[in-house]
Every structure is written in structure tokens, then in C-alpha cells.
Amino acid sequence: MTIAERLERLIKIKCWSEGELSRRSGVPQPTINRIISGESESPRRTTITKIARALGVTPEWLLFGGGHESNVLPVVQPDREKRKYPLIDWSAARARTESGEGLQTDGTEEFIGSSEDAGALGYWLEVRGRSMISPTDGHGFAPGMRILIQPEGFEVVSGKLYIARLPDGDFTFRRYIKDAGEYLEPLNPAFETIKMDEGIAIVGRVIDAKLPPSVF
């Protein structure tokens, strides 16, 4: 078996799409597709390590198989245990996105666990305002709720939740909608639906949410 065949079979065992593997590993979906299609025959070791970790196998097995038993798949390990990500403010998230570098933490940030994999650069934000909570039934994301952001390796899918950078540099939390155009839609109709244009960029996908700690 080739690395492409091993990777493709593992994805099928997990019942994942290439996009789901991308989200969990932090490796861009086009890179994964090039490996599976055989276009990329010698992927970088760092890429293989990320993919193998997400799939619960060793990088060596993914690269080389198991010697004479290379046509036998290893037992796929369960998904990773909870990881912890820092809770940062919106200005820090904006600075991180503009610089393209990792988060600079000073050790005072609160770290919050999640069973979702936001990648090496994942972080939590606190919801601002009431644009993402329904005024009729209260469903959605109230101010103070924490949302986990995956800033790399995500797909942009209509109906999913994202944060986006606006032309003035500020960030907003909205649901992405593609329907005769592309929009960033609030859950509260009292707030503006934003039409996507060249000055707007989606910079992270929301993959988990938690209530703030109780004051009692």
C-alpha cells in the first residue's frame, strides 16, 4: 500500500471527509487531497505528523506501513483527549491574524478545555453583544458565552458559524450564508446582515461553545 492508500482507508474507517480531517489536523484540505490523489508523493514530515496524530496512528506507519504486513491497518486509536486553549480578547485575536504569528501569551490567560481540535493556534473568545442570540426564543450565543475558534485548516460551509475581519479591521461573529450571494448573517434580525465583498475575510471557524462560569 502507498501512503495515499493508507490515508484514504483510514479516513473511510473514521467516516470522515477530507474537510473533517483538515479541521482536526490543521492541515489544509488541498494538501490532504494532493496526498490522497498521489500528486504529492513526498509530503513534509510536519504535515504527516499532524495528519497521523489526528487519525491516531504513528507518522512512521502512515509513511511506510508495517513492513511485510503493510497491507494491514493498525487499530485506530480513539480521538484525542481534551486539549486546552487560551481565552483571549478580540483585539488579541485581531493582532494575531494581522501578524500571521502564533498567540503570544503571558501566562495569565484562562485556558479552557474542549474535545474539539482547533489546531495548534486555536483560541477562545467571549461573545460580544446580542447579534447572535434569537430575541424570540433565546437560542444562540448570549454575551459572555465562550466560542472556540479554529483559525486554520477549516472549510467555509454555508450555514456554519465563523468570525470574519471587516474592512475597518474589526472582527464580527456571524453565520455564513451562500444563497445567490454570500452573506454574514446574525441570528438576531435586529442586527445587520453583511454582504461579503473583497474587504471582508473569514478568519476562523467556530467549532465549540461553552457557558461562562457560574458566579455562585
PDB file of C-alpha atoms in Angstrom:
ATOM      1  CA  MET A   1       0.000   0.000   0.000  1.00  0.00           C
ATOM      2  CA  THR A   2       1.107   3.556  -0.716  1.00  0.00           C
ATOM      3  CA  ILE A   3       0.807   6.463   1.683  1.00  0.00           C
ATOM      4  CA  ALA A   4      -2.167   7.640  -0.384  1.00  0.00           C
ATOM      5  CA  GLU A   5      -3.945   4.303   0.010  1.00  0.00           C
ATOM      6  CA  ARG A   6      -3.239   4.128   3.748  1.00  0.00           C
ATOM      7  CA  LEU A   7      -4.515   7.644   4.291  1.00  0.00           C
ATOM      8  CA  GLU A   8      -7.646   7.108   2.205  1.00  0.00           C
ATOM      9  CA  ARG A   9      -8.541   3.890   4.053  1.00  0.00           C
ATOM     10  CA  LEU A  10      -8.033   5.485   7.463  1.00  0.00           C
ATOM     11  CA  ILE A  11     -10.335   8.349   6.537  1.00  0.00           C
ATOM     12  CA  LYS A  12     -13.007   5.833   5.472  1.00  0.00           C
ATOM     13  CA  ILE A  13     -12.630   3.900   8.741  1.00  0.00           C
ATOM     14  CA  LYS A  14     -13.142   7.140  10.672  1.00  0.00           C
ATOM     15  CA  CYS A  15     -16.095   8.061   8.414  1.00  0.00           C
ATOM     16  CA  TRP A  16     -14.501  11.463   7.906  1.00  0.00           C
ATOM     17  CA  SER A  17     -14.357  13.697   4.871  1.00  0.00           C
ATOM     18  CA  GLU A  18     -11.135  15.318   3.739  1.00  0.00           C
ATOM     19  CA  GLY A  19     -12.522  18.529   5.194  1.00  0.00           C
ATOM     20  CA  GLU A  20     -13.072  16.917   8.597  1.00  0.00           C
ATOM     21  CA  LEU A  21      -9.518  15.594   8.630  1.00  0.00           C
ATOM     22  CA  SER A  22      -8.329  19.073   7.686  1.00  0.00           C
ATOM     23  CA  ARG A  23     -10.279  20.595  10.570  1.00  0.00           C
ATOM     24  CA  ARG A  24      -8.960  18.102  13.100  1.00  0.00           C
ATOM     25  CA  SER A  25      -5.347  18.103  11.909  1.00  0.00           C
ATOM     26  CA  GLY A  26      -4.863  21.737  10.927  1.00  0.00           C
ATOM     27  CA  VAL A  27      -3.578  20.656   7.502  1.00  0.00           C
ATOM     28  CA  PRO A  28      -5.247  22.461   4.566  1.00  0.00           C
ATOM     29  CA  GLN A  29      -7.726  20.314   2.662  1.00  0.00           C
ATOM     30  CA  PRO A  30      -5.981  20.849  -0.716  1.00  0.00           C
ATOM     31  CA  THR A  31      -2.783  19.425   0.803  1.00  0.00           C
ATOM     32  CA  ILE A  32      -4.656  16.339   2.028  1.00  0.00           C
ATOM     33  CA  ASN A  33      -6.273  15.916  -1.375  1.00  0.00           C
ATOM     34  CA  ARG A  34      -2.886  16.078  -3.132  1.00  0.00           C
ATOM     35  CA  ILE A  35      -1.569  13.282  -0.891  1.00  0.00           C
ATOM     36  CA  ILE A  36      -4.613  11.068  -1.467  1.00  0.00           C
ATOM     37  CA  SER A  37      -4.593  11.679  -5.222  1.00  0.00           C
ATOM     38  CA  GLY A  38      -0.903  10.799  -5.395  1.00  0.00           C
ATOM     39  CA  GLU A  39       0.052  14.250  -6.639  1.00  0.00           C
ATOM     40  CA  SER A  40       2.149  14.796  -3.525  1.00  0.00           C
ATOM     41  CA  GLU A  41       4.324  11.689  -3.179  1.00  0.00           C
ATOM     42  CA  SER A  42       6.738  13.120  -0.598  1.00  0.00           C
ATOM     43  CA  PRO A  43       4.728  15.316   1.795  1.00  0.00           C
ATOM     44  CA  ARG A  44       6.528  17.189   4.522  1.00  0.00           C
ATOM     45  CA  ARG A  45       7.204  15.329   7.735  1.00  0.00           C
ATOM     46  CA  THR A  46       5.427  18.025   9.770  1.00  0.00           C
ATOM     47  CA  THR A  47       2.316  17.567   7.607  1.00  0.00           C
ATOM     48  CA  ILE A  48       2.352  13.788   8.051  1.00  0.00           C
ATOM     49  CA  THR A  49       2.839  14.167  11.811  1.00  0.00           C
ATOM     50  CA  LYS A  50      -0.249  16.384  12.105  1.00  0.00           C
ATOM     51  CA  ILE A  51      -2.369  14.036   9.982  1.00  0.00           C
ATOM     52  CA  ALA A  52      -1.187  10.921  11.817  1.00  0.00           C
ATOM     53  CA  ARG A  53      -1.855  12.469  15.222  1.00  0.00           C
ATOM     54  CA  ALA A  54      -5.405  13.354  14.196  1.00  0.00           C
ATOM     55  CA  LEU A  55      -6.005   9.809  12.909  1.00  0.00           C
ATOM     56  CA  GLY A  56      -4.497   8.075  15.948  1.00  0.00           C
ATOM     57  CA  VAL A  57      -1.611   6.362  14.159  1.00  0.00           C
ATOM     58  CA  THR A  58       2.144   6.950  14.087  1.00  0.00           C
ATOM     59  CA  PRO A  59       3.767   9.066  11.361  1.00  0.00           C
ATOM     60  CA  GLU A  60       6.036   6.104  10.582  1.00  0.00           C
ATOM     61  CA  TRP A  61       3.088   3.820   9.875  1.00  0.00           C
ATOM     62  CA  LEU A  62       1.436   6.411   7.671  1.00  0.00           C
ATOM     63  CA  LEU A  63       4.666   6.949   5.736  1.00  0.00           C
ATOM     64  CA  PHE A  64       5.976   3.400   5.453  1.00  0.00           C
ATOM     65  CA  GLY A  65       3.311   0.952   6.576  1.00  0.00           C
ATOM     66  CA  GLY A  66       4.200  -2.093   8.658  1.00  0.00           C
ATOM     67  CA  GLY A  67       6.890  -3.878   6.697  1.00  0.00           C
ATOM     68  CA  HIS A  68       5.630  -7.208   5.355  1.00  0.00           C
ATOM     69  CA  GLU A  69       2.275  -6.510   6.977  1.00  0.00           C
ATOM     70  CA  SER A  70       1.908  -3.142   5.257  1.00  0.00           C
ATOM     71  CA  ASN A  71      -1.487  -4.075   3.868  1.00  0.00           C
ATOM     72  CA  VAL A  72      -2.875  -4.436   7.397  1.00  0.00           C
ATOM     73  CA  LEU A  73      -4.229  -1.323   9.037  1.00  0.00           C
ATOM     74  CA  PRO A  74      -3.346  -0.647  12.676  1.00  0.00           C
ATOM     75  CA  VAL A  75      -6.052  -0.254  15.270  1.00  0.00           C
ATOM     76  CA  VAL A  76      -7.151   3.351  15.013  1.00  0.00           C
ATOM     77  CA  GLN A  77      -6.902   4.992  18.396  1.00  0.00           C
ATOM     78  CA  PRO A  78      -9.823   6.947  19.826  1.00  0.00           C
ATOM     79  CA  ASP A  79      -9.941  10.683  19.329  1.00  0.00           C
ATOM     80  CA  ARG A  80      -7.587  12.758  21.414  1.00  0.00           C
ATOM     81  CA  GLU A  81      -8.443  13.717  24.937  1.00  0.00           C
ATOM     82  CA  LYS A  82      -9.460  17.257  25.710  1.00  0.00           C
ATOM     83  CA  ARG A  83      -6.993  19.966  24.851  1.00  0.00           C
ATOM     84  CA  LYS A  84      -6.925  23.390  26.447  1.00  0.00           C
ATOM     85  CA  TYR A  85      -6.889  26.661  24.553  1.00  0.00           C
ATOM     86  CA  PRO A  86      -6.370  30.224  25.828  1.00  0.00           C
ATOM     87  CA  LEU A  87      -9.257  32.634  26.293  1.00  0.00           C
ATOM     88  CA  ILE A  88      -8.157  35.887  24.663  1.00  0.00           C
ATOM     89  CA  ASP A  89      -9.829  39.191  23.862  1.00  0.00           C
ATOM     90  CA  TRP A  90     -10.918  40.263  20.403  1.00  0.00           C
ATOM     91  CA  SER A  91      -8.072  42.748  19.985  1.00  0.00           C
ATOM     92  CA  ALA A  92      -5.531  39.972  20.643  1.00  0.00           C
ATOM     93  CA  ALA A  93      -7.248  37.768  18.047  1.00  0.00           C
ATOM     94  CA  ARG A  94      -7.110  40.640  15.574  1.00  0.00           C
ATOM     95  CA  ALA A  95      -3.408  41.221  16.259  1.00  0.00           C
ATOM     96  CA  ARG A  96      -2.657  37.514  15.843  1.00  0.00           C
ATOM     97  CA  THR A  97      -4.461  37.420  12.485  1.00  0.00           C
ATOM     98  CA  GLU A  98      -2.757  40.553  11.184  1.00  0.00           C
ATOM     99  CA  SER A  99       0.707  39.352  12.188  1.00  0.00           C
ATOM    100  CA  GLY A 100       0.228  35.774  10.971  1.00  0.00           C
ATOM    101  CA  GLU A 101       2.136  34.566  14.027  1.00  0.00           C
ATOM    102  CA  GLY A 102       1.150  32.367  16.934  1.00  0.00           C
ATOM    103  CA  LEU A 103      -0.538  33.723  20.014  1.00  0.00           C
ATOM    104  CA  GLN A 104       1.762  35.454  22.449  1.00  0.00           C
ATOM    105  CA  THR A 105       0.535  34.507  25.919  1.00  0.00           C
ATOM    106  CA  ASP A 106       1.890  35.881  29.178  1.00  0.00           C
ATOM    107  CA  GLY A 107       0.730  33.029  31.397  1.00  0.00           C
ATOM    108  CA  THR A 108      -2.209  34.935  32.877  1.00  0.00           C
ATOM    109  CA  GLU A 109      -4.794  33.768  30.340  1.00  0.00           C
ATOM    110  CA  GLU A 110      -7.523  31.360  31.313  1.00  0.00           C
ATOM    111  CA  PHE A 111      -7.205  28.030  29.485  1.00  0.00           C
ATOM    112  CA  ILE A 112     -10.424  26.189  28.673  1.00  0.00           C
ATOM    113  CA  GLY A 113     -10.668  22.559  27.601  1.00  0.00           C
ATOM    114  CA  SER A 114     -12.527  21.157  24.615  1.00  0.00           C
ATOM    115  CA  SER A 115     -12.867  17.756  22.969  1.00  0.00           C
ATOM    116  CA  GLU A 116     -12.812  19.583  19.620  1.00  0.00           C
ATOM    117  CA  ASP A 117      -9.482  20.082  17.898  1.00  0.00           C
ATOM    118  CA  ALA A 118      -8.933  23.731  16.998  1.00  0.00           C
ATOM    119  CA  GLY A 119      -5.349  23.148  15.908  1.00  0.00           C
ATOM    120  CA  ALA A 120      -2.123  24.467  17.343  1.00  0.00           C
ATOM    121  CA  LEU A 121      -3.285  28.091  17.070  1.00  0.00           C
ATOM    122  CA  GLY A 122      -6.821  27.659  18.425  1.00  0.00           C
ATOM    123  CA  TYR A 123      -8.260  30.066  20.973  1.00  0.00           C
ATOM    124  CA  TRP A 124     -11.463  31.029  22.795  1.00  0.00           C
ATOM    125  CA  LEU A 125     -13.311  34.347  22.553  1.00  0.00           C
ATOM    126  CA  GLU A 126     -16.147  35.786  24.638  1.00  0.00           C
ATOM    127  CA  VAL A 127     -19.248  36.671  22.659  1.00  0.00           C
ATOM    128  CA  ARG A 128     -19.897  40.412  22.427  1.00  0.00           C
ATOM    129  CA  GLY A 129     -23.345  41.952  22.039  1.00  0.00           C
ATOM    130  CA  ARG A 130     -26.649  40.271  21.224  1.00  0.00           C
ATOM    131  CA  SER A 131     -26.409  39.806  17.454  1.00  0.00           C
ATOM    132  CA  MET A 132     -26.094  36.015  17.763  1.00  0.00           C
ATOM    133  CA  ILE A 133     -28.994  35.293  20.109  1.00  0.00           C
ATOM    134  CA  SER A 134     -32.596  34.971  18.940  1.00  0.00           C
ATOM    135  CA  PRO A 135     -34.895  37.561  20.551  1.00  0.00           C
ATOM    136  CA  THR A 136     -37.894  35.210  20.276  1.00  0.00           C
ATOM    137  CA  ASP A 137     -36.672  32.009  21.956  1.00  0.00           C
ATOM    138  CA  GLY A 138     -33.310  32.982  23.436  1.00  0.00           C
ATOM    139  CA  HIS A 139     -31.461  30.345  21.440  1.00  0.00           C
ATOM    140  CA  GLY A 140     -27.978  31.156  20.264  1.00  0.00           C
ATOM    141  CA  PHE A 141     -24.956  32.771  21.823  1.00  0.00           C
ATOM    142  CA  ALA A 142     -25.545  35.231  24.638  1.00  0.00           C
ATOM    143  CA  PRO A 143     -22.975  37.846  25.645  1.00  0.00           C
ATOM    144  CA  GLY A 144     -20.264  36.265  27.761  1.00  0.00           C
ATOM    145  CA  MET A 145     -20.503  32.810  26.198  1.00  0.00           C
ATOM    146  CA  ARG A 146     -17.166  31.400  25.079  1.00  0.00           C
ATOM    147  CA  ILE A 147     -16.655  30.255  21.493  1.00  0.00           C
ATOM    148  CA  LEU A 148     -13.704  28.146  20.321  1.00  0.00           C
ATOM    149  CA  ILE A 149     -12.046  29.377  17.128  1.00  0.00           C
ATOM    150  CA  GLN A 150     -10.189  27.206  14.628  1.00  0.00           C
ATOM    151  CA  PRO A 151      -8.081  29.762  12.714  1.00  0.00           C
ATOM    152  CA  GLU A 152      -6.505  27.413  10.160  1.00  0.00           C
ATOM    153  CA  GLY A 153      -7.439  24.414   8.024  1.00  0.00           C
ATOM    154  CA  PHE A 154     -11.197  24.967   8.059  1.00  0.00           C
ATOM    155  CA  GLU A 155     -13.799  24.788   5.312  1.00  0.00           C
ATOM    156  CA  VAL A 156     -16.212  27.617   4.594  1.00  0.00           C
ATOM    157  CA  VAL A 157     -19.653  25.984   4.545  1.00  0.00           C
ATOM    158  CA  SER A 158     -22.997  27.721   4.224  1.00  0.00           C
ATOM    159  CA  GLY A 159     -24.913  27.650   7.496  1.00  0.00           C
ATOM    160  CA  LYS A 160     -21.836  27.280   9.722  1.00  0.00           C
ATOM    161  CA  LEU A 161     -20.523  29.831  12.206  1.00  0.00           C
ATOM    162  CA  TYR A 162     -17.405  31.937  11.654  1.00  0.00           C
ATOM    163  CA  ILE A 163     -15.570  35.047  12.697  1.00  0.00           C
ATOM    164  CA  ALA A 164     -14.671  37.496   9.962  1.00  0.00           C
ATOM    165  CA  ARG A 165     -12.478  40.548   9.601  1.00  0.00           C
ATOM    166  CA  LEU A 166     -14.363  43.611   8.355  1.00  0.00           C
ATOM    167  CA  PRO A 167     -12.909  46.401   6.154  1.00  0.00           C
ATOM    168  CA  ASP A 168     -12.237  48.576   9.217  1.00  0.00           C
ATOM    169  CA  GLY A 169     -10.184  45.754  10.769  1.00  0.00           C
ATOM    170  CA  ASP A 170     -12.747  44.841  13.419  1.00  0.00           C
ATOM    171  CA  PHE A 171     -13.923  41.254  13.877  1.00  0.00           C
ATOM    172  CA  THR A 172     -17.505  40.029  13.835  1.00  0.00           C
ATOM    173  CA  PHE A 173     -19.205  36.734  14.738  1.00  0.00           C
ATOM    174  CA  ARG A 174     -21.830  35.608  12.228  1.00  0.00           C
ATOM    175  CA  ARG A 175     -23.328  32.675  10.347  1.00  0.00           C
ATOM    176  CA  TYR A 176     -22.051  32.348   6.787  1.00  0.00           C
ATOM    177  CA  ILE A 177     -24.769  32.012   4.143  1.00  0.00           C
ATOM    178  CA  LYS A 178     -24.271  31.358   0.446  1.00  0.00           C
ATOM    179  CA  ASP A 179     -27.519  31.857  -1.483  1.00  0.00           C
ATOM    180  CA  ALA A 180     -27.494  33.987  -4.644  1.00  0.00           C
ATOM    181  CA  GLY A 181     -24.613  35.773  -2.994  1.00  0.00           C
ATOM    182  CA  GLU A 182     -22.506  35.435   0.136  1.00  0.00           C
ATOM    183  CA  TYR A 183     -23.562  36.918   3.457  1.00  0.00           C
ATOM    184  CA  LEU A 184     -22.683  37.066   7.135  1.00  0.00           C
ATOM    185  CA  GLU A 185     -25.989  36.678   8.920  1.00  0.00           C
ATOM    186  CA  PRO A 186     -26.858  37.402  12.568  1.00  0.00           C
ATOM    187  CA  LEU A 187     -29.290  35.215  14.499  1.00  0.00           C
ATOM    188  CA  ASN A 188     -30.967  38.381  15.772  1.00  0.00           C
ATOM    189  CA  PRO A 189     -32.777  40.105  12.859  1.00  0.00           C
ATOM    190  CA  ALA A 190     -32.431  43.457  14.603  1.00  0.00           C
ATOM    191  CA  PHE A 191     -28.780  43.402  13.550  1.00  0.00           C
ATOM    192  CA  GLU A 192     -27.304  43.907  10.105  1.00  0.00           C
ATOM    193  CA  THR A 193     -26.746  41.114   7.593  1.00  0.00           C
ATOM    194  CA  ILE A 194     -23.385  41.830   5.985  1.00  0.00           C
ATOM    195  CA  LYS A 195     -22.821  41.161   2.284  1.00  0.00           C
ATOM    196  CA  MET A 196     -19.422  39.620   1.628  1.00  0.00           C
ATOM    197  CA  ASP A 197     -17.066  41.678  -0.541  1.00  0.00           C
ATOM    198  CA  GLU A 198     -13.341  41.962  -1.169  1.00  0.00           C
ATOM    199  CA  GLY A 199     -12.791  43.909   2.040  1.00  0.00           C
ATOM    200  CA  ILE A 200     -14.131  41.088   4.242  1.00  0.00           C
ATOM    201  CA  ALA A 201     -12.229  37.911   5.128  1.00  0.00           C
ATOM    202  CA  ILE A 202     -13.337  34.869   7.099  1.00  0.00           C
ATOM    203  CA  VAL A 203     -10.526  34.227   9.580  1.00  0.00           C
ATOM    204  CA  GLY A 204     -11.801  31.408  11.798  1.00  0.00           C
ATOM    205  CA  ARG A 205     -14.491  28.782  12.244  1.00  0.00           C
ATOM    206  CA  VAL A 206     -16.439  28.408  15.491  1.00  0.00           C
ATOM    207  CA  ILE A 207     -16.290  24.740  16.499  1.00  0.00           C
ATOM    208  CA  ASP A 208     -17.342  24.718  20.162  1.00  0.00           C
ATOM    209  CA  ALA A 209     -19.123  26.899  22.704  1.00  0.00           C
ATOM    210  CA  LYS A 210     -19.432  26.966  26.486  1.00  0.00           C
ATOM    211  CA  LEU A 211     -21.368  28.933  29.041  1.00  0.00           C
ATOM    212  CA  PRO A 212     -19.339  31.241  31.266  1.00  0.00           C
ATOM    213  CA  PRO A 213     -18.593  30.015  34.781  1.00  0.00           C
ATOM    214  CA  SER A 214     -21.394  30.471  37.307  1.00  0.00           C
ATOM    215  CA  VAL A 215     -20.987  33.338  39.775  1.00  0.00           C
ATOM    216  CA  PHE A 216     -22.443  31.138  42.522  1.00  0.00           C
TER     217      PHE A 216
END
